Amino acid sequence: MPDRLIGEGPAARAILCTLAILLVGLLLVLPLAVVFGEAAAAGPAAIAAALSSPDAHAAIRLTLLVAAIVVPLNTLCGILAAWCLARFRFPGRRALASLVGLPFSVSPVVAGLAVVLLYGSQGWLGPLLAQCGIRIVFALPGIVLCTLFVTIPFVAGSLLPLLEARGQSAAGREEDEAAATLGAGLWQMLWWVVLPRIRWGLAFGVLLTNARAIGEFGAVAVVSGRIRGETVTMPLQVELLYNEYDLPAAFTLAAVLAALALLTVAARTALEARQRAAERAGEAAASTSAWAA
């Protein structure tokens, strides 16, 4: 009956499923298999040499440092932005909501060029910062600024639909009214009432932010200057090694990045499963309470 209602017979379903599997295999599985295969073909000695080189250590340290700075900052900003947009109505709200998602439509290279034009030695603010001894471009601050820009939408974008749905639900309004009656302020309500309800969405946004911060290439390539041992992150190090025809080292680091991406996918799947389980448990508890009442 569902097939007849939808208009898809067994043949159409088989064709669609086959096409989907082929596309996923060609675009995702096959490239990953090539990366891991080339890295494994290099042998244990080449893998150990690639991971133990000073340049690789510096690239890994810088990548982790940038992620350690960007993820907490964007988590805080994303929570506040989503909370503000979902809870309050004010002039320019729609424009602000659109700006939060702007990095999705702007090329990371454009973001890098904007940072160079603002903070470079010939930029608008570069000479003034240079007089104060502050260096943005070709240094860690420029990499952090670009990574902050490209990762802004993830936490806010994950939380905004959840907060809006909560605000429109009767249960959410009752929780807020109960908290206000008990004397909870705005920040106490956010910390003790709202965040526990959206913790899985928050974890999902933080996970995506971390993954993008580790793998960002375009914007960082513009502002880093690619100074070995100083401003080269893991994606940039892969490109440098590949251009120098050091393929074993390039594929080894690429395999590390791919493994981090697969771990992100696995963690995302686990979080979604936990969120669905929590939602089913909440619905079951609500139905039980209603039946008992």
PDB file of C-alpha atoms in Angstrom:
ATOM      1  CA  MET A   1       0.000   0.000   0.000  1.00  0.00           C
ATOM      2  CA  PRO A   2       2.701   2.652   0.823  1.00  0.00           C
ATOM      3  CA  ASP A   3       4.460   1.930  -2.475  1.00  0.00           C
ATOM      4  CA  ARG A   4       1.244   2.356  -4.459  1.00  0.00           C
ATOM      5  CA  LEU A   5       0.382   5.548  -2.581  1.00  0.00           C
ATOM      6  CA  ILE A   6       3.792   7.081  -3.140  1.00  0.00           C
ATOM      7  CA  GLY A   7       3.928   5.897  -6.744  1.00  0.00           C
ATOM      8  CA  GLU A   8       7.203   3.929  -6.415  1.00  0.00           C
ATOM      9  CA  GLY A   9       7.251   0.297  -7.375  1.00  0.00           C
ATOM     10  CA  PRO A  10       9.949  -2.250  -6.478  1.00  0.00           C
ATOM     11  CA  ALA A  11      11.893  -1.505  -9.672  1.00  0.00           C
ATOM     12  CA  ALA A  12      11.991   2.253  -9.025  1.00  0.00           C
ATOM     13  CA  ARG A  13      13.015   1.675  -5.433  1.00  0.00           C
ATOM     14  CA  ALA A  14      15.832  -0.644  -6.498  1.00  0.00           C
ATOM     15  CA  ILE A  15      17.102   1.863  -9.062  1.00  0.00           C
ATOM     16  CA  LEU A  16      17.053   4.760  -6.592  1.00  0.00           C
ATOM     17  CA  CYS A  17      18.797   2.739  -3.885  1.00  0.00           C
ATOM     18  CA  THR A  18      21.445   1.550  -6.359  1.00  0.00           C
ATOM     19  CA  LEU A  19      22.128   5.096  -7.556  1.00  0.00           C
ATOM     20  CA  ALA A  20      22.392   6.350  -3.986  1.00  0.00           C
ATOM     21  CA  ILE A  21      24.833   3.581  -3.060  1.00  0.00           C
ATOM     22  CA  LEU A  22      26.927   4.241  -6.173  1.00  0.00           C
ATOM     23  CA  LEU A  23      27.104   7.976  -5.477  1.00  0.00           C
ATOM     24  CA  VAL A  24      28.065   7.451  -1.838  1.00  0.00           C
ATOM     25  CA  GLY A  25      30.642   4.865  -2.848  1.00  0.00           C
ATOM     26  CA  LEU A  26      32.224   7.016  -5.561  1.00  0.00           C
ATOM     27  CA  LEU A  27      32.161  10.334  -3.707  1.00  0.00           C
ATOM     28  CA  LEU A  28      32.829   9.245  -0.115  1.00  0.00           C
ATOM     29  CA  VAL A  29      33.890   5.643   0.389  1.00  0.00           C
ATOM     30  CA  LEU A  30      36.318   5.336  -2.519  1.00  0.00           C
ATOM     31  CA  PRO A  31      38.327   8.527  -1.739  1.00  0.00           C
ATOM     32  CA  LEU A  32      38.616   7.506   1.921  1.00  0.00           C
ATOM     33  CA  ALA A  33      39.691   4.021   0.916  1.00  0.00           C
ATOM     34  CA  VAL A  34      42.375   5.481  -1.351  1.00  0.00           C
ATOM     35  CA  VAL A  35      43.709   7.727   1.438  1.00  0.00           C
ATOM     36  CA  PHE A  36      43.892   4.925   3.984  1.00  0.00           C
ATOM     37  CA  GLY A  37      45.245   2.498   1.393  1.00  0.00           C
ATOM     38  CA  GLU A  38      48.052   4.818   0.324  1.00  0.00           C
ATOM     39  CA  ALA A  39      48.943   5.530   3.935  1.00  0.00           C
ATOM     40  CA  ALA A  40      49.051   1.824   4.773  1.00  0.00           C
ATOM     41  CA  ALA A  41      51.080   1.056   1.644  1.00  0.00           C
ATOM     42  CA  ALA A  42      53.827   3.392   2.864  1.00  0.00           C
ATOM     43  CA  GLY A  43      54.655   0.951   5.640  1.00  0.00           C
ATOM     44  CA  PRO A  44      55.077   1.333   9.406  1.00  0.00           C
ATOM     45  CA  ALA A  45      58.499   2.950   9.110  1.00  0.00           C
ATOM     46  CA  ALA A  46      57.271   5.711   6.773  1.00  0.00           C
ATOM     47  CA  ILE A  47      54.174   6.286   8.912  1.00  0.00           C
ATOM     48  CA  ALA A  48      56.269   6.604  12.064  1.00  0.00           C
ATOM     49  CA  ALA A  49      58.699   8.958  10.323  1.00  0.00           C
ATOM     50  CA  ALA A  50      55.868  11.135   9.016  1.00  0.00           C
ATOM     51  CA  LEU A  51      54.182  11.428  12.418  1.00  0.00           C
ATOM     52  CA  SER A  52      57.422  11.995  14.335  1.00  0.00           C
ATOM     53  CA  SER A  53      58.840  14.781  12.176  1.00  0.00           C
ATOM     54  CA  PRO A  54      59.176  18.233  13.804  1.00  0.00           C
ATOM     55  CA  ASP A  55      56.974  19.842  11.138  1.00  0.00           C
ATOM     56  CA  ALA A  56      54.210  17.301  11.741  1.00  0.00           C
ATOM     57  CA  HIS A  57      54.409  17.863  15.507  1.00  0.00           C
ATOM     58  CA  ALA A  58      54.208  21.631  15.012  1.00  0.00           C
ATOM     59  CA  ALA A  59      51.226  21.293  12.643  1.00  0.00           C
ATOM     60  CA  ILE A  60      49.371  19.007  15.044  1.00  0.00           C
ATOM     61  CA  ARG A  61      50.073  21.284  18.016  1.00  0.00           C
ATOM     62  CA  LEU A  62      48.896  24.375  16.138  1.00  0.00           C
ATOM     63  CA  THR A  63      45.741  22.638  14.899  1.00  0.00           C
ATOM     64  CA  LEU A  64      44.823  21.472  18.398  1.00  0.00           C
ATOM     65  CA  LEU A  65      45.620  24.908  19.860  1.00  0.00           C
ATOM     66  CA  VAL A  66      43.373  26.664  17.347  1.00  0.00           C
ATOM     67  CA  ALA A  67      40.559  24.202  18.068  1.00  0.00           C
ATOM     68  CA  ALA A  68      41.044  24.649  21.828  1.00  0.00           C
ATOM     69  CA  ILE A  69      40.606  28.425  21.424  1.00  0.00           C
ATOM     70  CA  VAL A  70      37.852  28.469  18.817  1.00  0.00           C
ATOM     71  CA  VAL A  71      35.510  25.792  20.178  1.00  0.00           C
ATOM     72  CA  PRO A  72      34.886  27.349  23.641  1.00  0.00           C
ATOM     73  CA  LEU A  73      34.516  30.849  22.184  1.00  0.00           C
ATOM     74  CA  ASN A  74      32.079  29.770  19.505  1.00  0.00           C
ATOM     75  CA  THR A  75      30.177  27.602  21.977  1.00  0.00           C
ATOM     76  CA  LEU A  76      29.605  30.577  24.257  1.00  0.00           C
ATOM     77  CA  CYS A  77      28.758  32.943  21.396  1.00  0.00           C
ATOM     78  CA  GLY A  78      26.486  30.360  19.772  1.00  0.00           C
ATOM     79  CA  ILE A  79      24.528  29.758  22.973  1.00  0.00           C
ATOM     80  CA  LEU A  80      24.037  33.472  23.578  1.00  0.00           C
ATOM     81  CA  ALA A  81      23.108  34.189  19.937  1.00  0.00           C
ATOM     82  CA  ALA A  82      20.576  31.351  19.769  1.00  0.00           C
ATOM     83  CA  TRP A  83      19.105  32.281  23.171  1.00  0.00           C
ATOM     84  CA  CYS A  84      18.760  35.930  22.149  1.00  0.00           C
ATOM     85  CA  LEU A  85      17.191  35.149  18.762  1.00  0.00           C
ATOM     86  CA  ALA A  86      14.767  32.559  20.149  1.00  0.00           C
ATOM     87  CA  ARG A  87      13.659  34.437  23.266  1.00  0.00           C
ATOM     88  CA  PHE A  88      13.461  38.091  22.244  1.00  0.00           C
ATOM     89  CA  ARG A  89      11.806  40.022  19.431  1.00  0.00           C
ATOM     90  CA  PHE A  90      13.586  43.205  18.388  1.00  0.00           C
ATOM     91  CA  PRO A  91      14.228  45.270  15.243  1.00  0.00           C
ATOM     92  CA  GLY A  92      16.842  43.624  13.052  1.00  0.00           C
ATOM     93  CA  ARG A  93      16.263  40.158  14.469  1.00  0.00           C
ATOM     94  CA  ARG A  94      15.865  38.549  11.052  1.00  0.00           C
ATOM     95  CA  ALA A  95      18.960  40.309   9.757  1.00  0.00           C
ATOM     96  CA  LEU A  96      20.946  39.042  12.737  1.00  0.00           C
ATOM     97  CA  ALA A  97      19.665  35.505  12.181  1.00  0.00           C
ATOM     98  CA  SER A  98      20.755  35.728   8.548  1.00  0.00           C
ATOM     99  CA  LEU A  99      24.196  37.011   9.521  1.00  0.00           C
ATOM    100  CA  VAL A 100      24.714  34.034  11.830  1.00  0.00           C
ATOM    101  CA  GLY A 101      24.443  31.762   8.804  1.00  0.00           C
ATOM    102  CA  LEU A 102      26.505  34.009   6.522  1.00  0.00           C
ATOM    103  CA  PRO A 103      29.700  31.878   6.674  1.00  0.00           C
ATOM    104  CA  PHE A 104      27.801  29.040   4.984  1.00  0.00           C
ATOM    105  CA  SER A 105      27.389  31.162   1.833  1.00  0.00           C
ATOM    106  CA  VAL A 106      30.691  33.070   1.865  1.00  0.00           C
ATOM    107  CA  SER A 107      33.816  31.358   0.582  1.00  0.00           C
ATOM    108  CA  PRO A 108      36.446  30.827   3.305  1.00  0.00           C
ATOM    109  CA  VAL A 109      38.997  32.385   0.941  1.00  0.00           C
ATOM    110  CA  VAL A 110      36.967  35.602   0.989  1.00  0.00           C
ATOM    111  CA  ALA A 111      37.028  35.540   4.783  1.00  0.00           C
ATOM    112  CA  GLY A 112      40.810  35.145   4.728  1.00  0.00           C
ATOM    113  CA  LEU A 113      41.207  38.027   2.296  1.00  0.00           C
ATOM    114  CA  ALA A 114      38.995  40.207   4.502  1.00  0.00           C
ATOM    115  CA  VAL A 115      41.244  39.523   7.493  1.00  0.00           C
ATOM    116  CA  VAL A 116      44.318  40.394   5.414  1.00  0.00           C
ATOM    117  CA  LEU A 117      42.739  43.635   4.188  1.00  0.00           C
ATOM    118  CA  LEU A 118      41.790  44.632   7.722  1.00  0.00           C
ATOM    119  CA  TYR A 119      44.797  43.515   9.738  1.00  0.00           C
ATOM    120  CA  GLY A 120      47.608  43.116   7.206  1.00  0.00           C
ATOM    121  CA  SER A 121      50.636  45.395   7.116  1.00  0.00           C
ATOM    122  CA  GLN A 122      48.958  47.468   4.369  1.00  0.00           C
ATOM    123  CA  GLY A 123      45.440  47.034   5.737  1.00  0.00           C
ATOM    124  CA  TRP A 124      43.104  49.429   7.467  1.00  0.00           C
ATOM    125  CA  LEU A 125      44.117  48.491  11.013  1.00  0.00           C
ATOM    126  CA  GLY A 126      47.429  46.766  10.345  1.00  0.00           C
ATOM    127  CA  PRO A 127      49.756  49.782  10.787  1.00  0.00           C
ATOM    128  CA  LEU A 128      48.046  50.785  14.038  1.00  0.00           C
ATOM    129  CA  LEU A 129      48.344  47.253  15.425  1.00  0.00           C
ATOM    130  CA  ALA A 130      51.965  47.073  14.316  1.00  0.00           C
ATOM    131  CA  GLN A 131      52.744  50.192  16.353  1.00  0.00           C
ATOM    132  CA  CYS A 132      51.301  48.388  19.388  1.00  0.00           C
ATOM    133  CA  GLY A 133      53.392  45.301  18.672  1.00  0.00           C
ATOM    134  CA  ILE A 134      50.368  43.198  17.725  1.00  0.00           C
ATOM    135  CA  ARG A 135      50.651  40.849  14.768  1.00  0.00           C
ATOM    136  CA  ILE A 136      47.497  39.326  13.274  1.00  0.00           C
ATOM    137  CA  VAL A 137      48.291  38.144   9.762  1.00  0.00           C
ATOM    138  CA  PHE A 138      50.869  35.370   9.360  1.00  0.00           C
ATOM    139  CA  ALA A 139      50.448  34.533  13.040  1.00  0.00           C
ATOM    140  CA  LEU A 140      48.178  32.600  15.386  1.00  0.00           C
ATOM    141  CA  PRO A 141      45.592  35.428  15.891  1.00  0.00           C
ATOM    142  CA  GLY A 142      44.820  35.564  12.164  1.00  0.00           C
ATOM    143  CA  ILE A 143      44.308  31.799  12.000  1.00  0.00           C
ATOM    144  CA  VAL A 144      42.029  31.956  15.033  1.00  0.00           C
ATOM    145  CA  LEU A 145      39.972  34.835  13.576  1.00  0.00           C
ATOM    146  CA  CYS A 146      39.423  33.017  10.288  1.00  0.00           C
ATOM    147  CA  THR A 147      38.520  29.780  12.028  1.00  0.00           C
ATOM    148  CA  LEU A 148      36.098  31.633  14.293  1.00  0.00           C
ATOM    149  CA  PHE A 149      34.383  33.107  11.252  1.00  0.00           C
ATOM    150  CA  VAL A 150      33.885  29.821   9.398  1.00  0.00           C
ATOM    151  CA  THR A 151      32.650  27.962  12.514  1.00  0.00           C
ATOM    152  CA  ILE A 152      30.191  30.563  13.826  1.00  0.00           C
ATOM    153  CA  PRO A 153      26.986  28.953  12.469  1.00  0.00           C
ATOM    154  CA  PHE A 154      27.314  25.460  13.922  1.00  0.00           C
ATOM    155  CA  VAL A 155      26.413  25.894  17.601  1.00  0.00           C
ATOM    156  CA  ALA A 156      23.883  28.671  16.992  1.00  0.00           C
ATOM    157  CA  GLY A 157      22.373  26.821  14.043  1.00  0.00           C
ATOM    158  CA  SER A 158      22.020  23.623  16.077  1.00  0.00           C
ATOM    159  CA  LEU A 159      20.411  25.341  19.074  1.00  0.00           C
ATOM    160  CA  LEU A 160      18.123  27.909  17.426  1.00  0.00           C
ATOM    161  CA  PRO A 161      15.478  25.442  16.128  1.00  0.00           C
ATOM    162  CA  LEU A 162      15.461  23.626  19.472  1.00  0.00           C
ATOM    163  CA  LEU A 163      15.030  26.827  21.456  1.00  0.00           C
ATOM    164  CA  GLU A 164      12.307  28.112  19.134  1.00  0.00           C
ATOM    165  CA  ALA A 165      10.427  24.804  19.372  1.00  0.00           C
ATOM    166  CA  ARG A 166      10.795  24.846  23.151  1.00  0.00           C
ATOM    167  CA  GLY A 167       9.495  28.410  23.341  1.00  0.00           C
ATOM    168  CA  GLN A 168       6.436  27.496  21.298  1.00  0.00           C
ATOM    169  CA  SER A 169       5.617  24.403  23.363  1.00  0.00           C
ATOM    170  CA  ALA A 170       3.398  24.514  26.427  1.00  0.00           C
ATOM    171  CA  ALA A 171       5.908  22.476  28.468  1.00  0.00           C
ATOM    172  CA  GLY A 172       8.693  24.955  27.742  1.00  0.00           C
ATOM    173  CA  ARG A 173       6.587  27.942  28.733  1.00  0.00           C
ATOM    174  CA  GLU A 174       5.494  26.195  31.922  1.00  0.00           C
ATOM    175  CA  GLU A 175       9.120  25.471  32.853  1.00  0.00           C
ATOM    176  CA  ASP A 176      10.093  29.101  32.296  1.00  0.00           C
ATOM    177  CA  GLU A 177       7.133  30.353  34.319  1.00  0.00           C
ATOM    178  CA  ALA A 178       7.932  27.952  37.162  1.00  0.00           C
ATOM    179  CA  ALA A 179      11.580  29.042  37.189  1.00  0.00           C
ATOM    180  CA  ALA A 180      10.586  32.718  37.194  1.00  0.00           C
ATOM    181  CA  THR A 181       8.130  32.098  40.018  1.00  0.00           C
ATOM    182  CA  LEU A 182      10.917  30.528  42.068  1.00  0.00           C
ATOM    183  CA  GLY A 183      13.038  33.648  41.561  1.00  0.00           C
ATOM    184  CA  ALA A 184      15.390  32.454  38.819  1.00  0.00           C
ATOM    185  CA  GLY A 185      17.011  35.210  36.816  1.00  0.00           C
ATOM    186  CA  LEU A 186      17.682  35.152  33.083  1.00  0.00           C
ATOM    187  CA  TRP A 187      21.125  33.539  33.373  1.00  0.00           C
ATOM    188  CA  GLN A 188      20.009  31.062  36.018  1.00  0.00           C
ATOM    189  CA  MET A 189      17.098  30.046  33.803  1.00  0.00           C
ATOM    190  CA  LEU A 190      19.442  29.568  30.851  1.00  0.00           C
ATOM    191  CA  TRP A 191      21.971  27.511  32.828  1.00  0.00           C
ATOM    192  CA  TRP A 192      19.685  25.374  34.996  1.00  0.00           C
ATOM    193  CA  VAL A 193      16.480  25.067  32.963  1.00  0.00           C
ATOM    194  CA  VAL A 194      17.155  25.577  29.259  1.00  0.00           C
ATOM    195  CA  LEU A 195      20.607  24.093  28.641  1.00  0.00           C
ATOM    196  CA  PRO A 196      19.826  20.690  30.203  1.00  0.00           C
ATOM    197  CA  ARG A 197      16.902  20.376  27.791  1.00  0.00           C
ATOM    198  CA  ILE A 198      19.003  21.076  24.719  1.00  0.00           C
ATOM    199  CA  ARG A 199      22.237  19.400  25.800  1.00  0.00           C
ATOM    200  CA  TRP A 200      22.274  16.926  22.906  1.00  0.00           C
ATOM    201  CA  GLY A 201      21.836  19.680  20.346  1.00  0.00           C
ATOM    202  CA  LEU A 202      24.598  21.650  22.060  1.00  0.00           C
ATOM    203  CA  ALA A 203      26.923  18.658  21.996  1.00  0.00           C
ATOM    204  CA  PHE A 204      26.109  18.155  18.321  1.00  0.00           C
ATOM    205  CA  GLY A 205      26.978  21.781  17.497  1.00  0.00           C
ATOM    206  CA  VAL A 206      30.208  21.653  19.507  1.00  0.00           C
ATOM    207  CA  LEU A 207      31.196  18.468  17.698  1.00  0.00           C
ATOM    208  CA  LEU A 208      30.677  20.037  14.279  1.00  0.00           C
ATOM    209  CA  THR A 209      32.527  23.180  15.348  1.00  0.00           C
ATOM    210  CA  ASN A 210      35.528  21.134  16.454  1.00  0.00           C
ATOM    211  CA  ALA A 211      35.542  19.118  13.229  1.00  0.00           C
ATOM    212  CA  ARG A 212      35.437  22.247  11.048  1.00  0.00           C
ATOM    213  CA  ALA A 213      38.109  23.985  13.141  1.00  0.00           C
ATOM    214  CA  ILE A 214      40.486  21.054  12.692  1.00  0.00           C
ATOM    215  CA  GLY A 215      39.850  20.663   8.968  1.00  0.00           C
ATOM    216  CA  GLU A 216      39.630  24.299   7.819  1.00  0.00           C
ATOM    217  CA  PHE A 217      41.895  25.026   4.851  1.00  0.00           C
ATOM    218  CA  GLY A 218      40.842  27.928   2.614  1.00  0.00           C
ATOM    219  CA  ALA A 219      40.734  30.852   5.029  1.00  0.00           C
ATOM    220  CA  VAL A 220      43.746  29.629   6.991  1.00  0.00           C
ATOM    221  CA  ALA A 221      45.771  29.217   3.795  1.00  0.00           C
ATOM    222  CA  VAL A 222      45.283  32.917   3.006  1.00  0.00           C
ATOM    223  CA  VAL A 223      46.277  34.369   6.386  1.00  0.00           C
ATOM    224  CA  SER A 224      48.850  31.858   7.634  1.00  0.00           C
ATOM    225  CA  GLY A 225      51.741  32.601   5.299  1.00  0.00           C
ATOM    226  CA  ARG A 226      52.561  28.866   5.524  1.00  0.00           C
ATOM    227  CA  ILE A 227      55.565  29.381   7.756  1.00  0.00           C
ATOM    228  CA  ARG A 228      56.841  25.908   8.592  1.00  0.00           C
ATOM    229  CA  GLY A 229      56.764  25.129  12.265  1.00  0.00           C
ATOM    230  CA  GLU A 230      54.793  28.285  13.075  1.00  0.00           C
ATOM    231  CA  THR A 231      51.636  28.855  11.030  1.00  0.00           C
ATOM    232  CA  VAL A 232      51.103  25.556   9.198  1.00  0.00           C
ATOM    233  CA  THR A 233      48.108  23.524  10.360  1.00  0.00           C
ATOM    234  CA  MET A 234      47.529  19.872   9.514  1.00  0.00           C
ATOM    235  CA  PRO A 235      45.547  20.498   6.282  1.00  0.00           C
ATOM    236  CA  LEU A 236      48.217  22.944   5.089  1.00  0.00           C
ATOM    237  CA  GLN A 237      50.947  20.477   6.010  1.00  0.00           C
ATOM    238  CA  VAL A 238      49.262  17.821   3.866  1.00  0.00           C
ATOM    239  CA  GLU A 239      49.283  20.182   0.887  1.00  0.00           C
ATOM    240  CA  LEU A 240      52.931  21.148   1.414  1.00  0.00           C
ATOM    241  CA  LEU A 241      54.018  17.514   1.633  1.00  0.00           C
ATOM    242  CA  TYR A 242      52.012  16.587  -1.454  1.00  0.00           C
ATOM    243  CA  ASN A 243      53.485  19.471  -3.489  1.00  0.00           C
ATOM    244  CA  GLU A 244      56.959  18.316  -2.431  1.00  0.00           C
ATOM    245  CA  TYR A 245      56.141  14.779  -3.636  1.00  0.00           C
ATOM    246  CA  ASP A 246      56.528  13.361  -0.139  1.00  0.00           C
ATOM    247  CA  LEU A 247      53.481  11.186  -0.726  1.00  0.00           C
ATOM    248  CA  PRO A 248      53.869   8.756   2.206  1.00  0.00           C
ATOM    249  CA  ALA A 249      53.953  11.614   4.732  1.00  0.00           C
ATOM    250  CA  ALA A 250      51.139  13.470   2.942  1.00  0.00           C
ATOM    251  CA  PHE A 251      48.831  10.446   2.906  1.00  0.00           C
ATOM    252  CA  THR A 252      49.715   9.613   6.514  1.00  0.00           C
ATOM    253  CA  LEU A 253      48.604  13.026   7.766  1.00  0.00           C
ATOM    254  CA  ALA A 254      45.609  12.921   5.425  1.00  0.00           C
ATOM    255  CA  ALA A 255      44.652   9.579   6.946  1.00  0.00           C
ATOM    256  CA  VAL A 256      44.836  11.124  10.416  1.00  0.00           C
ATOM    257  CA  LEU A 257      42.474  13.901   9.329  1.00  0.00           C
ATOM    258  CA  ALA A 258      40.154  11.374   7.681  1.00  0.00           C
ATOM    259  CA  ALA A 259      40.130   9.276  10.846  1.00  0.00           C
ATOM    260  CA  LEU A 260      39.165  12.352  12.860  1.00  0.00           C
ATOM    261  CA  ALA A 261      36.340  13.000  10.390  1.00  0.00           C
ATOM    262  CA  LEU A 262      35.080   9.421  10.742  1.00  0.00           C
ATOM    263  CA  LEU A 263      35.203   9.730  14.521  1.00  0.00           C
ATOM    264  CA  THR A 264      33.135  12.898  14.202  1.00  0.00           C
ATOM    265  CA  VAL A 265      30.548  11.052  12.104  1.00  0.00           C
ATOM    266  CA  ALA A 266      30.432   8.207  14.618  1.00  0.00           C
ATOM    267  CA  ALA A 267      30.055  10.621  17.534  1.00  0.00           C
ATOM    268  CA  ARG A 268      27.336  12.498  15.641  1.00  0.00           C
ATOM    269  CA  THR A 269      25.439   9.264  15.039  1.00  0.00           C
ATOM    270  CA  ALA A 270      25.743   8.326  18.712  1.00  0.00           C
ATOM    271  CA  LEU A 271      24.500  11.745  19.801  1.00  0.00           C
ATOM    272  CA  GLU A 272      21.521  11.552  17.475  1.00  0.00           C
ATOM    273  CA  ALA A 273      20.671   8.111  18.848  1.00  0.00           C
ATOM    274  CA  ARG A 274      20.928   9.388  22.427  1.00  0.00           C
ATOM    275  CA  GLN A 275      18.757  12.385  21.564  1.00  0.00           C
ATOM    276  CA  ARG A 276      16.080  10.191  19.992  1.00  0.00           C
ATOM    277  CA  ALA A 277      16.160   7.882  23.016  1.00  0.00           C
ATOM    278  CA  ALA A 278      15.836  10.837  25.383  1.00  0.00           C
ATOM    279  CA  GLU A 279      12.901  12.208  23.369  1.00  0.00           C
ATOM    280  CA  ARG A 280      11.140   8.831  23.421  1.00  0.00           C
ATOM    281  CA  ALA A 281      11.727   8.539  27.165  1.00  0.00           C
ATOM    282  CA  GLY A 282      10.310  12.021  27.708  1.00  0.00           C
ATOM    283  CA  GLU A 283       7.245  11.254  25.597  1.00  0.00           C
ATOM    284  CA  ALA A 284       6.711   7.993  27.488  1.00  0.00           C
ATOM    285  CA  ALA A 285       7.016   9.770  30.847  1.00  0.00           C
ATOM    286  CA  ALA A 286       4.589  12.470  29.726  1.00  0.00           C
ATOM    287  CA  SER A 287       2.028   9.933  28.528  1.00  0.00           C
ATOM    288  CA  THR A 288       2.396   7.985  31.782  1.00  0.00           C
ATOM    289  CA  SER A 289       1.834  11.118  33.838  1.00  0.00           C
ATOM    290  CA  ALA A 290      -1.190  12.057  31.770  1.00  0.00           C
ATOM    291  CA  TRP A 291      -2.661   8.557  32.142  1.00  0.00           C
ATOM    292  CA  ALA A 292      -2.058   8.600  35.918  1.00  0.00           C
ATOM    293  CA  ALA A 293      -3.699  11.996  36.185  1.00  0.00           C
TER     294      ALA A 293
END
